[in-house]
Amino acid sequence: MTQPARFDRGHTDDLMTFLAASPTPYHAVATAAERLEKAGFKQVAETDAWDGTSGGKYVLRGGAIVAWYVPEGAAPHTPFRIVGAHTDSPNLRVKPLPDSGAHGWRQVAVEIYGGPLLNSWLDRDLGLAGRLTLRDGSTRLVDVDRPLLRVPQLAIHLDRSVTADGLKLDKQRHMQPVWGLGRDVRDGDLIAFLEEEAGIPAGEVTGWDLMTHSVEPPAYLGRDRELLAGPRMDNLLSVHAGTAALTAAASGPLTSIPVLAAFDHEENGSQSDTGADGPLLGTVLERSVFARGGTYEDRARAFAGTVCLSSDTGHAVHPNYAERHDPTHHPRVNGGPILKVNVNNRYATDGSGRAEFTAACEAADVPFQSFVSNNSMPCGTTIGPITAARHGIRTVDIGVAILSMHSVRELCGADDPFLLANALTAFLER
């Protein structure tokens, strides 16, 4: 692999573009698919028969994408090298009956998705985006990327206890955004508005998957612009790096089949037809083996030699809360990607996985760090253990260290996304 300069801000600039273009999982996979198409990948339909030809292919399903590149002459038992990630982020999602309001305010009824830092959503200018389903079963993406909604915080004069007791938010009563004025709440107003925004005839939308997002664009931060602030880094940072790594790996000689698997619904347990705990990845890999004339024995051999890097953001040491971290493991931003370890299998990494990741980082000349949770605090988890258990695939949990995880606006080092992409590329090329 030809090594570019280590700190390439061009990659981070491109990440900012990717984040801004991807306010929802549906937009994220569409953006990734567009980049794959430019690199010569072709979409294949799950309902079609697949052939065993070489080249780049991808499957889209809802907010998930699985893409892979079959080298010329690859045998049916050729193992896969997988970069796993997820496309969803905690946010506020529109309910089935969205039109609400009180006391002269028009509001949108929302449900809390995942585990967002609720206070970070207060007094933000919010847009609305997602997927609209029409009467004929087709879908259309919509993105109102301008100030449309706002969750107004209660003034301190009306809640003096906040200074002593801290902010306490009720998910049902306090998180419903306003989007206008009017005493008469009319059912269908929001969807009619979105039909007009998307250029869809009135009354054609019969289903929707809609969510809010901050319209503030990503930006460099700090005196020397060494930090990056932006939305949905957990985990579109990894989706972007994985897409870049797959397209880079596809241009060189390969002895394995590189794969990008970006799933939806990680933030609420991964149990869906587009989540890591569903059959999507296993089905795609098996069909690839069988399309190349393979047998069940070939499938078993391929899976036995397969390795997955589960890439998700992790926690950088926080300067104001250092006691919340393990005292001997303090990942720094711009210190390179992190290797996540938990002996209770909240992360899938073991000693052989560490060796695998070490080899990739050494090949890419990329430094890396280790992360473990403080023993006194519960450890989060990822798609890594799910992937390992469901498919019998050796899996390693890695990522980039950030601050403000699950905030509407997260913070990472401006160099780390590029370092991660280099390490992922070296892993896929091995």
Short mmCIF file of C-alpha atoms in Angstrom, two decimals:
data_model
loop_
_atom_site.label_atom_id
_atom_site.label_comp_id
_atom_site.label_asym_id
_atom_site.label_seq_id
_atom_site.Cartn_x
_atom_site.Cartn_y
_atom_site.Cartn_z
CA MET A 1 0.00 0.00 0.00
CA THR A 2 1.43 3.37 -1.00
CA GLN A 3 1.51 5.59 2.07
CA PRO A 4 0.31 9.19 1.75
CA ALA A 5 1.30 11.80 4.31
CA ARG A 6 0.13 10.69 7.74
CA PHE A 7 -2.01 13.71 8.57
CA ASP A 8 -4.11 14.26 5.46
CA ARG A 9 -6.82 16.84 6.16
CA GLY A 10 -8.28 16.12 2.73
CA HIS A 11 -9.74 12.92 4.19
CA THR A 12 -11.23 14.83 7.13
CA ASP A 13 -12.65 17.46 4.77
CA ASP A 14 -14.32 14.62 2.89
CA LEU A 15 -15.65 13.17 6.16
CA MET A 16 -17.30 16.52 6.87
CA THR A 17 -18.98 16.36 3.47
CA PHE A 18 -20.13 12.81 4.17
CA LEU A 19 -21.58 13.73 7.57
CA ALA A 20 -23.48 16.71 6.16
CA ALA A 21 -24.93 14.57 3.35
CA SER A 22 -26.04 11.81 5.73
CA PRO A 23 -28.61 13.05 8.27
CA THR A 24 -30.22 9.58 8.50
CA PRO A 25 -29.10 5.95 7.98
CA TYR A 26 -30.98 5.94 4.65
CA HIS A 27 -29.01 8.94 3.42
CA ALA A 28 -25.75 7.48 4.76
CA VAL A 29 -26.06 4.25 2.76
CA ALA A 30 -27.15 6.19 -0.32
CA THR A 31 -24.07 8.41 0.01
CA ALA A 32 -21.81 5.38 0.47
CA ALA A 33 -23.43 3.64 -2.51
CA GLU A 34 -22.83 6.68 -4.71
CA ARG A 35 -19.13 6.60 -3.83
CA LEU A 36 -18.95 2.86 -4.48
CA GLU A 37 -20.61 3.32 -7.88
CA LYS A 38 -17.96 5.87 -8.82
CA ALA A 39 -15.33 3.25 -7.92
CA GLY A 40 -16.96 0.71 -10.26
CA PHE A 41 -19.13 -1.23 -7.80
CA LYS A 42 -22.57 -2.37 -8.97
CA GLN A 43 -25.74 -2.82 -6.96
CA VAL A 44 -27.24 -6.31 -6.92
CA ALA A 45 -30.84 -6.97 -5.95
CA GLU A 46 -31.54 -9.55 -3.27
CA THR A 47 -34.48 -10.84 -5.32
CA ASP A 48 -32.30 -11.59 -8.36
CA ALA A 49 -30.10 -14.59 -9.02
CA TRP A 50 -26.44 -13.75 -8.40
CA ASP A 51 -23.56 -14.74 -10.64
CA GLY A 52 -20.00 -15.50 -9.66
CA THR A 53 -18.29 -12.78 -11.67
CA SER A 54 -15.45 -10.81 -10.16
CA GLY A 55 -15.59 -7.11 -9.29
CA GLY A 56 -17.30 -4.85 -6.78
CA LYS A 57 -20.90 -5.39 -5.72
CA TYR A 58 -23.20 -4.10 -3.00
CA VAL A 59 -26.62 -4.73 -1.47
CA LEU A 60 -28.82 -1.98 -0.03
CA ARG A 61 -31.51 -2.79 2.47
CA GLY A 62 -33.15 0.11 4.30
CA GLY A 63 -30.46 1.84 6.34
CA ALA A 64 -27.88 -0.92 5.84
CA ILE A 65 -25.34 -1.66 3.13
CA VAL A 66 -23.07 -4.66 2.51
CA ALA A 67 -20.44 -4.20 -0.20
CA TRP A 68 -17.68 -6.56 -1.32
CA TYR A 69 -15.04 -6.97 -4.01
CA VAL A 70 -14.32 -10.37 -5.58
CA PRO A 71 -10.79 -10.55 -7.05
CA GLU A 72 -10.27 -12.20 -10.41
CA GLY A 73 -10.01 -15.97 -9.99
CA ALA A 74 -11.14 -16.05 -6.35
CA ALA A 75 -11.93 -19.61 -5.26
CA PRO A 76 -15.27 -20.37 -3.57
CA HIS A 77 -13.51 -20.95 -0.24
CA THR A 78 -11.64 -17.62 -0.34
CA PRO A 79 -11.98 -15.99 3.11
CA PHE A 80 -13.45 -12.55 3.71
CA ARG A 81 -11.94 -9.58 5.49
CA ILE A 82 -14.77 -7.45 6.86
CA VAL A 83 -15.01 -3.90 8.17
CA GLY A 84 -18.18 -3.68 10.26
CA ALA A 85 -19.87 -0.44 11.36
CA HIS A 86 -23.32 1.02 11.99
CA THR A 87 -25.24 3.82 10.31
CA ASP A 88 -27.67 4.92 13.06
CA SER A 89 -27.22 7.53 15.78
CA PRO A 90 -29.37 8.48 18.80
CA ASN A 91 -31.92 11.15 17.93
CA LEU A 92 -35.58 12.22 18.03
CA ARG A 93 -37.85 10.30 15.62
CA VAL A 94 -41.31 11.22 14.39
CA LYS A 95 -44.28 9.26 15.74
CA PRO A 96 -47.05 7.71 13.59
CA LEU A 97 -49.41 10.59 14.48
CA PRO A 98 -46.96 13.48 14.28
CA ASP A 99 -49.20 16.54 14.37
CA SER A 100 -49.61 17.90 17.89
CA GLY A 101 -49.49 21.14 19.80
CA ALA A 102 -50.82 23.17 22.72
CA HIS A 103 -51.43 26.78 23.80
CA GLY A 104 -51.06 28.19 20.32
CA TRP A 105 -47.89 26.26 19.46
CA ARG A 106 -47.71 23.70 16.64
CA GLN A 107 -45.49 20.77 17.56
CA VAL A 108 -44.23 17.48 16.14
CA ALA A 109 -44.68 14.37 18.27
CA VAL A 110 -41.37 12.53 18.59
CA GLU A 111 -40.06 9.36 20.20
CA ILE A 112 -36.58 9.01 21.68
CA TYR A 113 -34.33 6.71 19.61
CA GLY A 114 -31.39 5.06 21.34
CA GLY A 115 -29.68 6.82 24.23
CA PRO A 116 -29.11 10.46 23.28
CA LEU A 117 -27.75 13.10 25.63
CA LEU A 118 -31.13 14.83 25.79
CA ASN A 119 -29.82 18.19 26.99
CA SER A 120 -27.71 18.48 23.83
CA TRP A 121 -30.90 18.61 21.75
CA LEU A 122 -32.30 21.65 23.56
CA ASP A 123 -32.36 25.02 21.81
CA ARG A 124 -30.84 23.60 18.62
CA ASP A 125 -32.03 24.51 15.14
CA LEU A 126 -33.22 21.17 13.83
CA GLY A 127 -33.96 19.87 10.35
CA LEU A 128 -36.06 16.84 9.46
CA ALA A 129 -35.03 14.00 7.18
CA GLY A 130 -35.71 10.37 6.42
CA ARG A 131 -37.56 8.00 4.15
CA LEU A 132 -41.06 8.38 2.72
CA THR A 133 -42.97 5.33 1.43
CA LEU A 134 -45.51 5.90 -1.35
CA ARG A 135 -48.73 4.08 -2.19
CA ASP A 136 -47.01 2.00 -4.86
CA GLY A 137 -44.45 0.72 -2.34
CA SER A 138 -41.56 2.83 -3.65
CA THR A 139 -39.52 5.01 -1.30
CA ARG A 140 -38.18 8.52 -1.54
CA LEU A 141 -35.56 10.23 0.59
CA VAL A 142 -36.35 13.66 1.99
CA ASP A 143 -34.07 16.13 3.75
CA VAL A 144 -35.25 19.50 5.07
CA ASP A 145 -31.79 20.76 5.97
CA ARG A 146 -32.74 24.15 7.37
CA PRO A 147 -34.03 25.39 10.72
CA LEU A 148 -37.49 23.84 10.98
CA LEU A 149 -37.92 22.61 14.56
CA ARG A 150 -36.64 23.45 18.02
CA VAL A 151 -36.95 21.90 21.48
CA PRO A 152 -37.14 25.02 23.67
CA GLN A 153 -35.59 24.83 27.13
CA LEU A 154 -37.45 26.22 30.11
CA ALA A 155 -36.09 29.58 31.24
CA ILE A 156 -34.15 29.50 34.50
CA HIS A 157 -36.59 32.03 35.98
CA LEU A 158 -39.28 29.32 35.84
CA ASP A 159 -37.11 26.57 37.31
CA ARG A 160 -34.71 27.91 39.93
CA SER A 161 -34.00 24.36 41.13
CA VAL A 162 -31.96 23.62 38.03
CA THR A 163 -28.91 25.39 39.49
CA ALA A 164 -28.98 23.22 42.62
CA ASP A 165 -30.41 19.92 41.43
CA GLY A 166 -29.34 19.90 37.80
CA LEU A 167 -31.44 19.68 34.66
CA LYS A 168 -34.05 16.92 34.74
CA LEU A 169 -35.87 16.15 31.50
CA ASP A 170 -38.96 14.03 31.03
CA LYS A 171 -38.69 12.27 27.67
CA GLN A 172 -42.41 12.54 26.98
CA ARG A 173 -43.24 16.03 28.26
CA HIS A 174 -40.08 18.04 27.64
CA MET A 175 -38.68 16.82 24.30
CA GLN A 176 -41.48 17.65 21.85
CA PRO A 177 -40.21 20.25 19.34
CA VAL A 178 -42.15 23.28 18.10
CA TRP A 179 -42.35 24.11 14.41
CA GLY A 180 -44.84 26.94 14.18
CA LEU A 181 -47.88 28.71 15.53
CA GLY A 182 -51.57 27.89 15.31
CA ARG A 183 -54.42 26.97 17.60
CA ASP A 184 -55.87 24.32 15.30
CA VAL A 185 -53.78 21.16 15.00
CA ARG A 186 -54.59 19.51 11.68
CA ASP A 187 -53.79 15.84 11.12
CA GLY A 188 -51.64 15.35 8.04
CA ASP A 189 -49.99 18.79 8.06
CA LEU A 190 -46.44 17.54 8.57
CA ILE A 191 -46.62 14.84 5.90
CA ALA A 192 -48.30 17.24 3.47
CA PHE A 193 -45.45 19.68 4.08
CA LEU A 194 -42.86 16.97 3.39
CA GLU A 195 -44.68 15.83 0.23
CA GLU A 196 -44.38 19.37 -1.06
CA GLU A 197 -40.70 19.56 -0.06
CA ALA A 198 -39.94 16.30 -1.87
CA GLY A 199 -42.06 17.07 -4.95
CA ILE A 200 -44.48 14.22 -4.27
CA PRO A 201 -48.18 14.53 -5.21
CA ALA A 202 -50.44 15.22 -2.24
CA GLY A 203 -51.76 12.11 -0.50
CA GLU A 204 -49.21 9.70 -2.00
CA VAL A 205 -47.19 9.17 1.18
CA THR A 206 -48.59 6.35 3.31
CA GLY A 207 -45.55 5.51 5.47
CA TRP A 208 -42.56 7.32 6.89
CA ASP A 209 -39.36 6.91 8.87
CA LEU A 210 -38.39 10.44 9.87
CA MET A 211 -35.89 11.88 12.32
CA THR A 212 -34.49 15.21 13.43
CA HIS A 213 -30.94 16.43 12.97
CA SER A 214 -28.95 19.54 13.85
CA VAL A 215 -28.47 21.79 10.84
CA GLU A 216 -25.18 23.16 12.18
CA PRO A 217 -22.50 21.88 9.79
CA PRO A 218 -19.33 20.03 10.87
CA ALA A 219 -16.41 22.33 11.61
CA TYR A 220 -12.78 22.33 12.63
CA LEU A 221 -12.26 23.53 16.20
CA GLY A 222 -9.36 24.84 18.24
CA ARG A 223 -6.53 27.30 17.85
CA ASP A 224 -4.73 25.03 15.40
CA ARG A 225 -7.88 23.38 14.00
CA GLU A 226 -6.69 20.05 15.38
CA LEU A 227 -10.20 19.01 16.47
CA LEU A 228 -13.35 18.21 14.53
CA ALA A 229 -16.86 18.92 15.86
CA GLY A 230 -19.83 17.43 14.10
CA PRO A 231 -22.94 15.25 14.23
CA ARG A 232 -23.31 11.47 13.97
CA MET A 233 -19.61 10.62 14.25
CA ASP A 234 -20.91 7.64 16.22
CA ASN A 235 -20.74 5.93 13.87
CA LEU A 236 -20.66 7.53 10.42
CA LEU A 237 -16.96 8.25 10.98
CA SER A 238 -16.39 4.49 10.67
CA VAL A 239 -18.80 4.08 7.74
CA HIS A 240 -16.92 6.79 5.85
CA ALA A 241 -13.52 5.27 6.66
CA GLY A 242 -14.74 1.79 5.71
CA THR A 243 -16.09 3.01 2.38
CA ALA A 244 -12.79 4.74 1.60
CA ALA A 245 -10.82 1.65 2.65
CA LEU A 246 -12.90 -0.73 0.52
CA THR A 247 -12.56 1.37 -2.62
CA ALA A 248 -8.82 1.71 -2.02
CA ALA A 249 -8.33 -2.02 -1.41
CA ALA A 250 -10.32 -2.92 -4.54
CA SER A 251 -7.70 -1.22 -6.70
CA GLY A 252 -4.86 -3.52 -5.67
CA PRO A 253 -3.92 -7.22 -5.62
CA LEU A 254 -5.92 -9.24 -3.09
CA THR A 255 -5.83 -12.76 -1.63
CA SER A 256 -9.07 -12.31 0.37
CA ILE A 257 -12.44 -10.72 -0.38
CA PRO A 258 -12.75 -7.27 1.28
CA VAL A 259 -16.18 -6.41 2.68
CA LEU A 260 -17.90 -3.38 4.17
CA ALA A 261 -20.93 -4.18 6.35
CA ALA A 262 -22.69 -1.11 7.74
CA PHE A 263 -25.78 -1.99 9.77
CA ASP A 264 -28.74 -0.05 11.12
CA HIS A 265 -30.25 -0.22 14.65
CA GLU A 266 -27.04 -0.75 16.62
CA GLU A 267 -28.13 1.92 19.07
CA ASN A 268 -31.17 -0.10 20.16
CA GLY A 269 -29.83 -3.65 20.11
CA SER A 270 -29.28 -4.59 16.44
CA GLN A 271 -32.32 -6.88 16.32
CA SER A 272 -33.87 -6.10 12.96
CA ASP A 273 -33.63 -7.25 9.35
CA THR A 274 -31.05 -4.50 8.80
CA GLY A 275 -29.23 -4.92 12.11
CA ALA A 276 -26.09 -6.88 12.91
CA ASP A 277 -28.17 -9.44 14.80
CA GLY A 278 -30.18 -10.17 11.67
CA PRO A 279 -29.26 -12.51 8.81
CA LEU A 280 -28.16 -9.88 6.26
CA LEU A 281 -24.38 -10.28 6.47
CA GLY A 282 -24.42 -14.08 6.65
CA THR A 283 -26.83 -14.31 3.72
CA VAL A 284 -24.71 -12.03 1.53
CA LEU A 285 -21.48 -13.88 2.31
CA GLU A 286 -23.07 -17.29 1.72
CA ARG A 287 -24.62 -16.22 -1.57
CA SER A 288 -21.24 -14.92 -2.71
CA VAL A 289 -19.69 -18.32 -1.97
CA PHE A 290 -22.48 -20.25 -3.70
CA ALA A 291 -22.54 -17.89 -6.70
CA ARG A 292 -18.91 -18.84 -7.33
CA GLY A 293 -19.86 -22.50 -7.44
CA GLY A 294 -19.11 -23.21 -3.80
CA THR A 295 -20.57 -25.85 -1.52
CA TYR A 296 -21.45 -25.79 2.17
CA GLU A 297 -17.91 -27.07 2.79
CA ASP A 298 -16.52 -24.07 0.89
CA ARG A 299 -18.75 -21.78 2.94
CA ALA A 300 -17.42 -23.30 6.18
CA ARG A 301 -13.81 -22.94 5.02
CA ALA A 302 -14.35 -19.33 3.96
CA PHE A 303 -15.97 -18.37 7.27
CA ALA A 304 -13.25 -20.15 9.27
CA GLY A 305 -10.60 -17.95 7.64
CA THR A 306 -12.60 -14.73 7.87
CA VAL A 307 -11.75 -11.81 10.16
CA CYS A 308 -13.94 -8.80 10.98
CA LEU A 309 -12.85 -5.44 12.36
CA SER A 310 -15.87 -3.99 14.16
CA SER A 311 -15.20 -0.25 13.96
CA ASP A 312 -17.12 2.05 16.30
CA THR A 313 -16.26 5.18 18.21
CA GLY A 314 -14.98 4.92 21.79
CA HIS A 315 -14.24 7.21 24.69
CA ALA A 316 -11.25 9.54 24.71
CA VAL A 317 -10.04 10.51 28.17
CA HIS A 318 -12.13 13.48 29.33
CA PRO A 319 -10.08 16.29 30.92
CA ASN A 320 -12.90 17.17 33.35
CA TYR A 321 -13.84 13.60 34.28
CA ALA A 322 -10.60 11.62 34.17
CA GLU A 323 -11.72 9.57 37.19
CA ARG A 324 -14.43 7.95 35.04
CA HIS A 325 -11.76 6.25 32.93
CA ASP A 326 -9.46 3.34 33.71
CA PRO A 327 -6.43 4.88 35.45
CA THR A 328 -3.89 3.20 33.16
CA HIS A 329 -5.79 3.50 29.86
CA HIS A 330 -6.31 7.08 28.69
CA PRO A 331 -6.86 7.17 24.92
CA ARG A 332 -5.99 10.56 23.44
CA VAL A 333 -7.53 12.22 20.43
CA ASN A 334 -5.15 12.29 17.45
CA GLY A 335 -3.32 9.37 19.04
CA GLY A 336 -4.52 6.89 16.43
CA PRO A 337 -7.36 4.34 16.51
CA ILE A 338 -8.21 2.43 19.67
CA LEU A 339 -8.29 -1.31 20.28
CA LYS A 340 -11.25 -2.10 22.56
CA VAL A 341 -10.91 -4.89 25.11
CA ASN A 342 -13.38 -6.29 27.64
CA VAL A 343 -12.83 -9.72 29.19
CA ASN A 344 -16.58 -10.17 29.67
CA ASN A 345 -17.06 -10.08 25.89
CA ARG A 346 -18.78 -6.72 25.68
CA TYR A 347 -16.10 -6.30 23.02
CA ALA A 348 -15.01 -9.26 20.88
CA THR A 349 -11.24 -8.61 20.95
CA ASP A 350 -8.89 -11.31 22.23
CA GLY A 351 -5.12 -11.76 22.02
CA SER A 352 -5.17 -13.08 18.45
CA GLY A 353 -7.37 -10.15 17.47
CA ARG A 354 -4.88 -7.73 18.97
CA ALA A 355 -2.16 -9.34 16.87
CA GLU A 356 -4.32 -8.99 13.76
CA PHE A 357 -4.91 -5.30 14.36
CA THR A 358 -1.28 -4.70 15.31
CA ALA A 359 -0.18 -6.15 11.98
CA ALA A 360 -2.57 -3.90 10.05
CA CYS A 361 -1.44 -0.78 11.91
CA GLU A 362 2.22 -1.64 11.44
CA ALA A 363 1.67 -2.18 7.72
CA ALA A 364 -0.02 1.23 7.49
CA ASP A 365 2.50 2.95 9.81
CA VAL A 366 -0.40 3.98 12.05
CA PRO A 367 -0.11 4.24 15.86
CA PHE A 368 -2.89 2.73 17.95
CA GLN A 369 -4.06 2.81 21.57
CA SER A 370 -5.83 0.41 23.92
CA PHE A 371 -9.15 1.04 25.63
CA VAL A 372 -10.74 -0.72 28.60
CA SER A 373 -13.53 0.56 30.82
CA ASN A 374 -13.12 1.51 34.46
CA ASN A 375 -13.91 -1.63 36.49
CA SER A 376 -16.43 0.31 38.57
CA MET A 377 -18.52 1.32 35.58
CA PRO A 378 -20.57 -0.76 33.10
CA CYS A 379 -19.03 -1.25 29.68
CA GLY A 380 -20.88 -0.51 26.47
CA THR A 381 -20.93 -2.91 23.55
CA THR A 382 -20.90 -2.97 19.75
CA ILE A 383 -21.80 -5.12 16.78
CA GLY A 384 -18.54 -7.03 17.41
CA PRO A 385 -19.75 -9.71 19.85
CA ILE A 386 -22.97 -10.10 17.84
CA THR A 387 -21.02 -10.68 14.61
CA ALA A 388 -18.69 -13.16 16.28
CA ALA A 389 -21.48 -15.14 17.90
CA ARG A 390 -23.96 -15.12 15.03
CA HIS A 391 -21.56 -16.04 12.23
CA GLY A 392 -18.66 -17.76 14.00
CA ILE A 393 -16.33 -15.11 12.59
CA ARG A 394 -13.21 -13.96 14.43
CA THR A 395 -13.92 -10.34 15.33
CA VAL A 396 -11.85 -7.47 16.72
CA ASP A 397 -13.36 -4.30 18.20
CA ILE A 398 -11.65 -1.04 17.28
CA GLY A 399 -12.58 2.60 16.61
CA VAL A 400 -11.70 6.25 17.08
CA ALA A 401 -11.66 7.96 20.48
CA ILE A 402 -14.10 10.86 20.78
CA LEU A 403 -15.69 13.12 23.40
CA SER A 404 -19.41 13.83 23.88
CA MET A 405 -20.55 10.47 22.53
CA HIS A 406 -24.33 10.44 21.85
CA SER A 407 -24.49 14.23 21.90
CA VAL A 408 -26.12 15.98 18.97
CA ARG A 409 -22.58 17.22 18.28
CA GLU A 410 -19.54 15.07 19.03
CA LEU A 411 -15.81 15.85 19.07
CA CYS A 412 -12.81 13.95 17.70
CA GLY A 413 -9.24 14.63 16.68
CA ALA A 414 -8.99 15.91 13.12
CA ASP A 415 -6.21 13.42 12.26
CA ASP A 416 -7.79 10.25 13.64
CA PRO A 417 -10.30 9.61 10.82
CA PHE A 418 -7.47 9.46 8.30
CA LEU A 419 -5.39 7.18 10.53
CA LEU A 420 -8.36 4.83 10.93
CA ALA A 421 -8.97 4.70 7.18
CA ASN A 422 -5.29 3.83 6.58
CA ALA A 423 -5.42 1.02 9.13
CA LEU A 424 -8.65 -0.35 7.65
CA THR A 425 -7.18 -0.28 4.16
CA ALA A 426 -4.10 -2.20 5.28
CA PHE A 427 -6.34 -4.74 7.03
CA LEU A 428 -8.46 -5.32 3.91
CA GLU A 429 -5.37 -5.66 1.73
CA ARG A 430 -3.63 -8.25 3.95
#
